[in-house]
Coordinates of C-alpha atoms and ligand atoms in Angstrom, one line a residue:
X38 CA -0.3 8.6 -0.1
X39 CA 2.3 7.6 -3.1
X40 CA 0.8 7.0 -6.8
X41 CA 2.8 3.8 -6.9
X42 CA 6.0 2.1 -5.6
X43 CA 5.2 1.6 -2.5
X44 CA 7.8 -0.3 -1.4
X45 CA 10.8 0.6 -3.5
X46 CA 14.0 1.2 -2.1
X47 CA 13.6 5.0 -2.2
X48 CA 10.4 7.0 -2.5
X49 CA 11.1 10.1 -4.6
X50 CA 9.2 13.5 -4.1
X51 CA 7.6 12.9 -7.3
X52 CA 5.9 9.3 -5.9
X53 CA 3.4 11.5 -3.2
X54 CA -0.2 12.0 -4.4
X55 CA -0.1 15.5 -5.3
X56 CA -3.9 16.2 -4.7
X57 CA -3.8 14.3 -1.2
X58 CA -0.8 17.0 -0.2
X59 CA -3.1 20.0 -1.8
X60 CA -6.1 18.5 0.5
X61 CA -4.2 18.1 3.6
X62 CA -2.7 21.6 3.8
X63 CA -6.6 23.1 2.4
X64 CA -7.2 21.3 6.3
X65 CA -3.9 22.3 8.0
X66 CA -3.0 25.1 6.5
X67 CA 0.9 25.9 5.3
X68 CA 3.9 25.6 6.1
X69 CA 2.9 21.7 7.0
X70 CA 4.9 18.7 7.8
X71 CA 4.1 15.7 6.4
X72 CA 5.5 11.9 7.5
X73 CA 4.2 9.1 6.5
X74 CA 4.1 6.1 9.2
X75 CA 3.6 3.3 6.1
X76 CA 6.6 4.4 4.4
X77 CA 8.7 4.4 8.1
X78 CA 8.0 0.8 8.6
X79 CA 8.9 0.0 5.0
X80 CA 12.2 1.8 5.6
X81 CA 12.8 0.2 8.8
X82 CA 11.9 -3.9 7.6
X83 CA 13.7 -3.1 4.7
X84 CA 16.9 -2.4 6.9
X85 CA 15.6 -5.4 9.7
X86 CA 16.2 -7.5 6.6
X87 CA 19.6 -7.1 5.8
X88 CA 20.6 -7.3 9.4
X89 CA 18.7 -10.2 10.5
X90 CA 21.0 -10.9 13.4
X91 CA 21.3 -7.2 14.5
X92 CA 20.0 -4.8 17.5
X93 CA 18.2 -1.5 15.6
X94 CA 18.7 1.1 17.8
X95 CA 16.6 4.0 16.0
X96 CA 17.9 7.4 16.7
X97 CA 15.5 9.7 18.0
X98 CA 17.0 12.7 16.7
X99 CA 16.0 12.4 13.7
X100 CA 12.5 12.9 14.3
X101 CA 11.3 12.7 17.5
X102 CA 7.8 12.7 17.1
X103 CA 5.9 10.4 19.3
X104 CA 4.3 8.9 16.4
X105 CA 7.3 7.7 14.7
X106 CA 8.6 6.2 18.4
X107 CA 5.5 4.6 18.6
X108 CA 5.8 3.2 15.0
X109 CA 9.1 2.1 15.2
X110 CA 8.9 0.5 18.8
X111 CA 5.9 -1.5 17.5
X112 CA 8.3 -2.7 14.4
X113 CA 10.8 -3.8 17.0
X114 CA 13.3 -1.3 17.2
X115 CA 15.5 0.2 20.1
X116 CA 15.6 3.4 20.8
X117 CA 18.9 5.9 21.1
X118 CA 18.5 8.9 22.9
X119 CA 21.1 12.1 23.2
X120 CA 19.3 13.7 26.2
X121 CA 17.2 13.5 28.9
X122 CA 14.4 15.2 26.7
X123 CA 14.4 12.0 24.3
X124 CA 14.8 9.6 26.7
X125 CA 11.5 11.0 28.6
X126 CA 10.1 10.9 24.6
X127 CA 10.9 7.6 24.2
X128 CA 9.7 6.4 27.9
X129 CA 6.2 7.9 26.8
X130 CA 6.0 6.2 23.7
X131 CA 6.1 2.6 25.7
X132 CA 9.9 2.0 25.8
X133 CA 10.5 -0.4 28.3
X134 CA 14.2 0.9 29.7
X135 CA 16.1 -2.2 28.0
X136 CA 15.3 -0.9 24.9
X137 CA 16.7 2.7 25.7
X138 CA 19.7 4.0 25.0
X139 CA 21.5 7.6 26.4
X140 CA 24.1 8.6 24.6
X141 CA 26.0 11.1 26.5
X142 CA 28.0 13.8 25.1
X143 CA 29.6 16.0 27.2
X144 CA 26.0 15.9 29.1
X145 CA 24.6 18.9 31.3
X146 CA 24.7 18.0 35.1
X147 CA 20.5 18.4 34.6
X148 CA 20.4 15.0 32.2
X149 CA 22.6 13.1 34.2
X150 CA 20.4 13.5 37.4
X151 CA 17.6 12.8 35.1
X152 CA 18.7 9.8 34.0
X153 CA 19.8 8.1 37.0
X154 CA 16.7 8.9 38.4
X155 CA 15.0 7.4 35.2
X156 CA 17.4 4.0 36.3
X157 CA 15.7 3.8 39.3
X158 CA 12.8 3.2 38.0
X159 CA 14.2 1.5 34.6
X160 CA 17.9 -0.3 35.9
X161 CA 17.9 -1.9 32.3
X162 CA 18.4 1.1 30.4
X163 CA 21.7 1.9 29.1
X164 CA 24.3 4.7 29.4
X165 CA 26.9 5.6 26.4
X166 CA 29.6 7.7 27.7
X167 CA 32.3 9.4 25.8
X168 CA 34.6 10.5 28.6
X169 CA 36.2 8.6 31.1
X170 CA 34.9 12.4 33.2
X171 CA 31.4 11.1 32.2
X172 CA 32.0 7.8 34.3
X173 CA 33.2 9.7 37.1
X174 CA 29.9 11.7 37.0
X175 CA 27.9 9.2 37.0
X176 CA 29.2 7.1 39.7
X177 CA 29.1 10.7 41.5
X178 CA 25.0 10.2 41.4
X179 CA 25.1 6.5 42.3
X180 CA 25.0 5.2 39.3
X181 CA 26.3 1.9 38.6
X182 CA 24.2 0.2 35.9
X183 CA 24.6 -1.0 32.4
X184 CA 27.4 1.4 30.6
X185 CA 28.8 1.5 27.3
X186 CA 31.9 3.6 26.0
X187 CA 32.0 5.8 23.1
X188 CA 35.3 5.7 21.6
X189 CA 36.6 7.6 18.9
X190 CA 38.2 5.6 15.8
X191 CA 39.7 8.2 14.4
X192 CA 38.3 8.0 11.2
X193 CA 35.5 10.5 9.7
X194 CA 32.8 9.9 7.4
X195 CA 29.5 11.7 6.0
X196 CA 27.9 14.1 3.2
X197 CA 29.0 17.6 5.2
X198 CA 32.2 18.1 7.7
X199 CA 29.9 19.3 10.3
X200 CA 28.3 15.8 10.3
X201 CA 31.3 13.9 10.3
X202 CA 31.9 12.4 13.8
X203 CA 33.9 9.7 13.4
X204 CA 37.3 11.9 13.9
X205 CA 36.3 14.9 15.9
X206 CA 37.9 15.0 19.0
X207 CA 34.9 16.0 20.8
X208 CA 33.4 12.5 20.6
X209 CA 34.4 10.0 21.9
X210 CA 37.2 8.2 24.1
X211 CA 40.1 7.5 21.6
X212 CA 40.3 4.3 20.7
X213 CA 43.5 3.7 22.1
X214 CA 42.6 4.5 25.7
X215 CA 39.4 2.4 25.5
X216 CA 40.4 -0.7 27.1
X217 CA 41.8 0.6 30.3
X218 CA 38.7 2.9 30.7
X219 CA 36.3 0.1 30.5
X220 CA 38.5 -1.9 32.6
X221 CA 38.8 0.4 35.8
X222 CA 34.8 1.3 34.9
X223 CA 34.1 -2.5 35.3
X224 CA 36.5 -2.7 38.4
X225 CA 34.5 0.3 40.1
X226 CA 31.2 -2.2 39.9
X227 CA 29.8 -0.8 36.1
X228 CA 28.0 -3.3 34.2
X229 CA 29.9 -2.9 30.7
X230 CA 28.2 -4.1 28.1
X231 CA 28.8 -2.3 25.2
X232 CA 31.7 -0.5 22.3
X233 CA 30.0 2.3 20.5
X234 CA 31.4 4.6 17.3
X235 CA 29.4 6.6 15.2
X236 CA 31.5 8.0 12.4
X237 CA 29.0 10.6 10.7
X238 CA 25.6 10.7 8.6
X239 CA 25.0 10.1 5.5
X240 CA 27.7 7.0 4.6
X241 CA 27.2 5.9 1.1
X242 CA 28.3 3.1 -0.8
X243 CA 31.4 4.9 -2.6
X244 CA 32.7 4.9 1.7
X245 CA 32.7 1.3 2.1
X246 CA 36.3 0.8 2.0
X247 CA 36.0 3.5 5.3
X248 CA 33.4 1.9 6.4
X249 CA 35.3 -1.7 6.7
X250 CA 38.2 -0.3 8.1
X251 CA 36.1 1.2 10.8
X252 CA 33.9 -1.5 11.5
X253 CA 37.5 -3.7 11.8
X254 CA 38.5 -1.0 14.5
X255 CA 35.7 -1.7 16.6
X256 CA 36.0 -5.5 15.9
X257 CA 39.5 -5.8 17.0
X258 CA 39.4 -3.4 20.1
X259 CA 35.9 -5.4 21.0
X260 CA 38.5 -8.4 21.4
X261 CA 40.7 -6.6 23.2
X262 CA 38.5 -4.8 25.4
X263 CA 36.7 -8.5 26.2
X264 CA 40.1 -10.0 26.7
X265 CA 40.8 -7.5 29.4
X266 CA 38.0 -8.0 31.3
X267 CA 38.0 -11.7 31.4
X268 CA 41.7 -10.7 32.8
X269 CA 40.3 -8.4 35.4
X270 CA 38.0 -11.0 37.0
X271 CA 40.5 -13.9 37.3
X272 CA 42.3 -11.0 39.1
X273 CA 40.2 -10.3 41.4
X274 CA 38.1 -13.5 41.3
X275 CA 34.8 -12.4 40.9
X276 CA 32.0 -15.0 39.5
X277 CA 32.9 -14.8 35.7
X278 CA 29.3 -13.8 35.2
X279 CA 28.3 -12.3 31.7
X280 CA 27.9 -8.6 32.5
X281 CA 31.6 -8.8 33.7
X282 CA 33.0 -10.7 31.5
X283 CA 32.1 -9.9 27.9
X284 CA 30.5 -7.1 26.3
X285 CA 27.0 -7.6 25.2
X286 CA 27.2 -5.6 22.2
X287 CA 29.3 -3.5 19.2
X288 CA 27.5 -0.9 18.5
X289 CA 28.6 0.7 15.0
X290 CA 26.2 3.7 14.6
X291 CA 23.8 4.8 12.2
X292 CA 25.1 7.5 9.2
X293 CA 22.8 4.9 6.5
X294 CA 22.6 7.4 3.8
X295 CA 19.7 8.1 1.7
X296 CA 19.7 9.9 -2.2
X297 CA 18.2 13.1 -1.9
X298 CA 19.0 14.0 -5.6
X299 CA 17.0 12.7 -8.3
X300 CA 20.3 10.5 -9.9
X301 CA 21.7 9.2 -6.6
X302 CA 21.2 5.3 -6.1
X303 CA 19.8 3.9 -3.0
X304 CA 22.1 2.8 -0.7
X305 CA 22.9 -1.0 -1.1
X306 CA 22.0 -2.6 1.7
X307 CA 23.2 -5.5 1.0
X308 CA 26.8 -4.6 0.8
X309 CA 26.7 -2.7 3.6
X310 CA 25.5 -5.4 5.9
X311 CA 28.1 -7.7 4.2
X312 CA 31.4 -5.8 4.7
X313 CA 30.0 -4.7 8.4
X314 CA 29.4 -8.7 9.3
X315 CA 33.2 -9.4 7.5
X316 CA 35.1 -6.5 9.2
X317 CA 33.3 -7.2 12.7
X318 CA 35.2 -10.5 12.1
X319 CA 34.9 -13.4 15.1
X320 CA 33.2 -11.5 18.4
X321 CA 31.5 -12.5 21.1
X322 CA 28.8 -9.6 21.1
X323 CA 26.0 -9.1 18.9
X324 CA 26.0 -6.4 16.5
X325 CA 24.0 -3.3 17.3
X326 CA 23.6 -0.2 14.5
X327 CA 21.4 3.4 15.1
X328 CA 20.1 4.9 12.1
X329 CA 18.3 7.9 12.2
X330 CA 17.6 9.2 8.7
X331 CA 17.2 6.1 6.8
X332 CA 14.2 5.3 8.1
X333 CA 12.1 8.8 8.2
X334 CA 14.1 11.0 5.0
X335 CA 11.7 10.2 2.5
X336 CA 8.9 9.1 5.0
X337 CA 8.2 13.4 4.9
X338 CA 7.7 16.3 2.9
X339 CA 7.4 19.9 4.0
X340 CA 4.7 21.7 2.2
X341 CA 4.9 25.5 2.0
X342 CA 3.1 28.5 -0.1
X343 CA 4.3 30.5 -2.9
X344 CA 3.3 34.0 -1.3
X345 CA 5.7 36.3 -3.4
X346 CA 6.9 36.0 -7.4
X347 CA 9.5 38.5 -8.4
X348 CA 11.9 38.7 -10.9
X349 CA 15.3 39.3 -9.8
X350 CA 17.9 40.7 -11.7
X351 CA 19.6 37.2 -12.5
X352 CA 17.3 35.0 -11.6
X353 CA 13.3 34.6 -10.9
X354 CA 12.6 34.8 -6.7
X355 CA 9.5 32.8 -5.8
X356 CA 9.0 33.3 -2.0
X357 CA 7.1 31.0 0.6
X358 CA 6.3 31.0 4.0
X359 CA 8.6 28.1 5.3
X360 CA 12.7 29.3 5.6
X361 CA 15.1 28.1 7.3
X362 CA 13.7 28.5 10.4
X363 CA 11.1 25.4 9.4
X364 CA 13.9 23.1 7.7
X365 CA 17.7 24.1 8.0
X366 CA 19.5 21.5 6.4
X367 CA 19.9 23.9 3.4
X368 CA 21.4 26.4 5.1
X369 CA 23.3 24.6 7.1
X370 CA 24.4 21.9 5.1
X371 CA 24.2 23.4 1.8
X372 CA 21.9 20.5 1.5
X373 CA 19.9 19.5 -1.9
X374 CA 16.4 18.5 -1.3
X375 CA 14.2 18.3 -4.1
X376 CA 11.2 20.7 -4.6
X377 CA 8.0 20.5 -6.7
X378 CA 5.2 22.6 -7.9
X379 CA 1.9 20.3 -6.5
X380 CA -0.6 22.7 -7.8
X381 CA 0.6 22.6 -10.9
X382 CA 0.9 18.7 -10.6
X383 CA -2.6 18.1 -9.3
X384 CA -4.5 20.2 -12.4
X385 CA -6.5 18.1 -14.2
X386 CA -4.6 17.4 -17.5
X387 CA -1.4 18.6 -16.4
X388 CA 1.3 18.6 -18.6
X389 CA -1.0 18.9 -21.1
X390 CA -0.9 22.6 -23.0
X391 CA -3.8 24.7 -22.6
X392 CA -4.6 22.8 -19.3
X393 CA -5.9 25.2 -16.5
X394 CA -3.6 25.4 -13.3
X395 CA -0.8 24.5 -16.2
X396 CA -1.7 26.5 -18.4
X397 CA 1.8 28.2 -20.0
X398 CA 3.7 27.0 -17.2
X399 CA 7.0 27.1 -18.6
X400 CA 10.0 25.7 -16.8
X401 CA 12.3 28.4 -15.7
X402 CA 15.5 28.4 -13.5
X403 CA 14.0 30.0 -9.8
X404 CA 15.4 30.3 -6.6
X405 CA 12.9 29.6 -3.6
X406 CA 13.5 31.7 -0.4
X407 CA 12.2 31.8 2.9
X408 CA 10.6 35.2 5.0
X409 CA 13.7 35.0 6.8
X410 CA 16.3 38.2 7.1
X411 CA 19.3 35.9 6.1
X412 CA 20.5 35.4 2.6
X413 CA 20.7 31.9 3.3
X414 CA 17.3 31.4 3.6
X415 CA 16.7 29.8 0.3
X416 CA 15.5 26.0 -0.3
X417 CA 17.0 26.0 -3.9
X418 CA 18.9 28.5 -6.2
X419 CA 18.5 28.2 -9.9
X420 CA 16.2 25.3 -10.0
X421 CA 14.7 24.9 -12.8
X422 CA 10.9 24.4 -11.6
X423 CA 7.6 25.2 -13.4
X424 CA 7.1 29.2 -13.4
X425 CA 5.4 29.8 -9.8
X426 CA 2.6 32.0 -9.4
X427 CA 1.2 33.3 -6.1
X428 CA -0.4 30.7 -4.0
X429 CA 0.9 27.7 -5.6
X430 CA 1.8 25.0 -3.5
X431 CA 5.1 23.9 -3.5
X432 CA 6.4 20.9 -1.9
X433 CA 10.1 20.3 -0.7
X434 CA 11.3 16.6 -0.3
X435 CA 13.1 14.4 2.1
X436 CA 12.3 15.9 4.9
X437 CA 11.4 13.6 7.4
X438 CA 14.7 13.5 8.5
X439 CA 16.4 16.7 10.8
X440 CA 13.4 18.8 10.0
X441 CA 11.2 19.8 12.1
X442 CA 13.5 18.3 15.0
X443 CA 15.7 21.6 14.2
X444 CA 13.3 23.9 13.4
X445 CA 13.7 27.5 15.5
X446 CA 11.6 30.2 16.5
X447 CA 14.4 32.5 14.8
X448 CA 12.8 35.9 13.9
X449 CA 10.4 35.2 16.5
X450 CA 8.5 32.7 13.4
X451 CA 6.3 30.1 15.4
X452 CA 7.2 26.3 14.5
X453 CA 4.4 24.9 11.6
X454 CA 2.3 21.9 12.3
X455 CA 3.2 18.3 11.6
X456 CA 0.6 15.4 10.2
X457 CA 1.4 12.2 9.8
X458 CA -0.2 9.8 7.3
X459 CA -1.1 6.3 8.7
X460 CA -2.9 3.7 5.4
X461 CA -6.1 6.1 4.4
X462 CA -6.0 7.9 8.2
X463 CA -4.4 11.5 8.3
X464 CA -4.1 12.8 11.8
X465 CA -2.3 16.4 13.0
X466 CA 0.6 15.0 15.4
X467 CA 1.8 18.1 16.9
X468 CA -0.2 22.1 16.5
X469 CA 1.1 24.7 15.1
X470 CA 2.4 27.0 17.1
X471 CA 1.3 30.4 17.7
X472 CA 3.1 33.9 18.1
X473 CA 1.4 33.7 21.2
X474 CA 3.6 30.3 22.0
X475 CA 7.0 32.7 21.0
X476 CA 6.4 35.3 23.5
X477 CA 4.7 33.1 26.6
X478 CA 8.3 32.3 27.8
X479 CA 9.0 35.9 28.3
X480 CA 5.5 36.8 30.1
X481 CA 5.8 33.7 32.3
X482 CA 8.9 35.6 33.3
X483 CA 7.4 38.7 33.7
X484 CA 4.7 37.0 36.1
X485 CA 7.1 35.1 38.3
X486 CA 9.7 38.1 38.3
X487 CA 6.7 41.0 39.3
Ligands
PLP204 C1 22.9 11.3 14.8 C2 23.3 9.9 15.4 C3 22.9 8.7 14.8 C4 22.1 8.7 13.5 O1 22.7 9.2 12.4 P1 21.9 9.1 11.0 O2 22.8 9.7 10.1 O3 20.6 9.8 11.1 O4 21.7 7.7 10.8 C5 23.3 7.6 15.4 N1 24.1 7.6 16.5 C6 24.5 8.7 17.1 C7 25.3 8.6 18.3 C8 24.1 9.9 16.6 O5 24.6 11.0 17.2

């Protein structure tokens, strides 16, 4: 689906085949999803590589389409889950329950009696908790399998505060209290096998001095935490068998950052894995990370319509049929994704003057906005872009990651499809949805209720 570059480090918007994207929304109409299963597996060997010795734990969040579980359980990878919704996802898509993960933040009652009925029927999976309250719950169900403990290392990082984890007291035991949590959860018959921190998305390489001292947090309470335990079965004299007396695993997180703008450098890899091997320091546990975005950001492109061109009074307003509704980051975020005109990309000759679909296609500063009622429903302000005209297809990049996992039905505006490219194969992975899909709720209602 790219021109060229197939495998570099970072696939930029303007690497997809322009008249491949024009062709697949002439099948599946607009707005349209786009992910690209080749380029997933790229990102995700491309990771496997500079963490030969490490557990990759993807997380689902990201984009939980089954596809891209299925793609990235094939390549190897784990799968970490924060609710009973993903963890059925990634059940379905062939997880055997070792290779699960449930994160559990402050969970509803409903996912905890999901998952421990889920244990019965897969007692390898595994449960982060974040709250020594969390433990209690789940030993309330009967659950006594393999546990891990969030803690909270008191240090924050990532592109936007409402992504940065690391420090917010909601997640996470504090690192302080860690050891005697895990030490009473082991002594009430939990198998603890793990540490776990996530400090935020979207780490760079200008964090690594944050990331060290993080990663050296985790190291040294991983060798406190293990020294504890070995102490607590002398105690009691239990058989010093593994599962009670040394955690399995370190589990650092995910928060690999990708560029989304044009001038921002690929993350190095490299440099990462090397200070995260040097802070982790001597421990008895193997290494386990979760990205998310790294491997599906620039594995997808949302495609969407020009439908409206007006001319502001400051500025020139081309409108299209995806808003925030189908990608929020934007909004929420303030987040820069790139955007480019493909029908003016895939004219024959383009950039040449005189060309047709180019033809005096100047490059004027625009601001593209959604259908939404909400002034924040714009993809871009002031971009300078190639003049849009009506029905021109535009194409907004790096969304493969956080997309269409938080699109809405906002304004009652049904979800747009998804297709996911696989070598020459295209294939729609999920429908569209349908006004018809907004309003069912509601009538089922109305059925049960009359
Ligand atoms: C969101 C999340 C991740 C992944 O973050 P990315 O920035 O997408 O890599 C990993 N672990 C946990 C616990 C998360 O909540």
């Amino acid at each position: 689906m790219t021109d060229a570059a197939a495998s570099l480090p970072v696939r930029r918007l303007s690497n997809w085949n322009a008249a491949e994207l024009q062709m697949l929304v002439d099948d599946y109409g607009s707005p349209l999803y786009v992910l690209d299963l080749e380029r997933v597996r790229e990102n995700y060997r491309r990771l496997a590589a500079a963490f030969p010795d490490a557990e990759i734990l993807y997380a689902v969040k990201a984009n939980a389409l089954g596809d891209v579980l299925a793609t990235l359980r094939e390549e190897g990878a784990g799968l970490e889950c924060a609710s009973a919704g993903e963890v059925q996802r990634a059940l379905e898509a062939g997880a055997s329950g070792s290779a699960v993960h449930y994160t559990a933040v402050n969970p509803p009652a409903r996912d905890l009696d999901w998952i421990v009925d889920a244990w019965d029927d897969h007692p390898e999976l595994t449960v982060t908790a974040g709250s020594a309250d969390t433990i209690d719950r789940l030993a309330d169900r009967g659950y006594d399998g393999r546990l891990c403990l969030r803690v909270n290392p008191g240090i924050g990082a990532g592109h936007h505060e409402k992504v940065q984890t690391g420090a917010a007291a909601k997640f996470g035991v504090p690192a302080e209290r860690a050891v005697s949590v895990l030490k009473d959860a082991a002594d009430r018959g939990f198998d603890v096998v793990g540490i776990h921190a996530h400090v935020g998305s979207g780490v760079s390489s200008d964090q690594l001095d944050d990331h060290r001292e993080f990663v050296a947090r985790l190291g040294e309470l991983a060798r406190d935490v293990n020294e504890a335990l070995r102490a607590s079965n002398s105690q009691t004299g239990s058989e010093a068998t593994r599962e009670t007396s040394e955690l399995e695993f370190v589990d650092v997180g995910g928060g690999f950052g990708v560029p989304y703008r044009k001038d921002e450098e690929p993350l190095d890899l490299a440099s990462v894995a090397d200070a995260t091997r040097e802070a982790l320091g001597e421990v008895d546990a193997r290494l386990t990370i979760e990205p998310g975005r790294y491997f599906v950001a620039d594995a997808g492109v949302l495609l969407t319509e020009v439908n409206t061109v007006k001319e502001g009074r400051d500025t020139v307003v081309a409108g299209v049929d995806a808003g925030m509704t189908t990608l929020i980051r934007p909004a929420m975020y303030d987040a820069y994704h790139p955007v480019r005109n493909l029908t003016v990309d895939a004219a024959p000759d383009s950039g040449t003057a005189g060309s047709s679909a180019a033809e005096g296609r100047e490059t004027i500063p625009q601001t593209v906005a959604g259908p939404i009622c909400e002034s924040g429903d714009v993809f871009c302000s002031d971009r300078d872009l190639p003049a849009s005209e009506r029905g021109d297809l535009l194409a907004i990049g790096n969304a493969g990651a956080y997309g269409y996992e938080m699109a809405n039905q906002y304004n009652s505006r049904p979800r747009p499809a998804s297709v996911v490219l696989d070598g020459e194969d295209s294939r729609l992975s999920r429908r569209r949805e349908t006004v018809d899909d907004v309003t069912r709720v509601e009538r089922e209602a109305r059925t049960v209720r009359d």
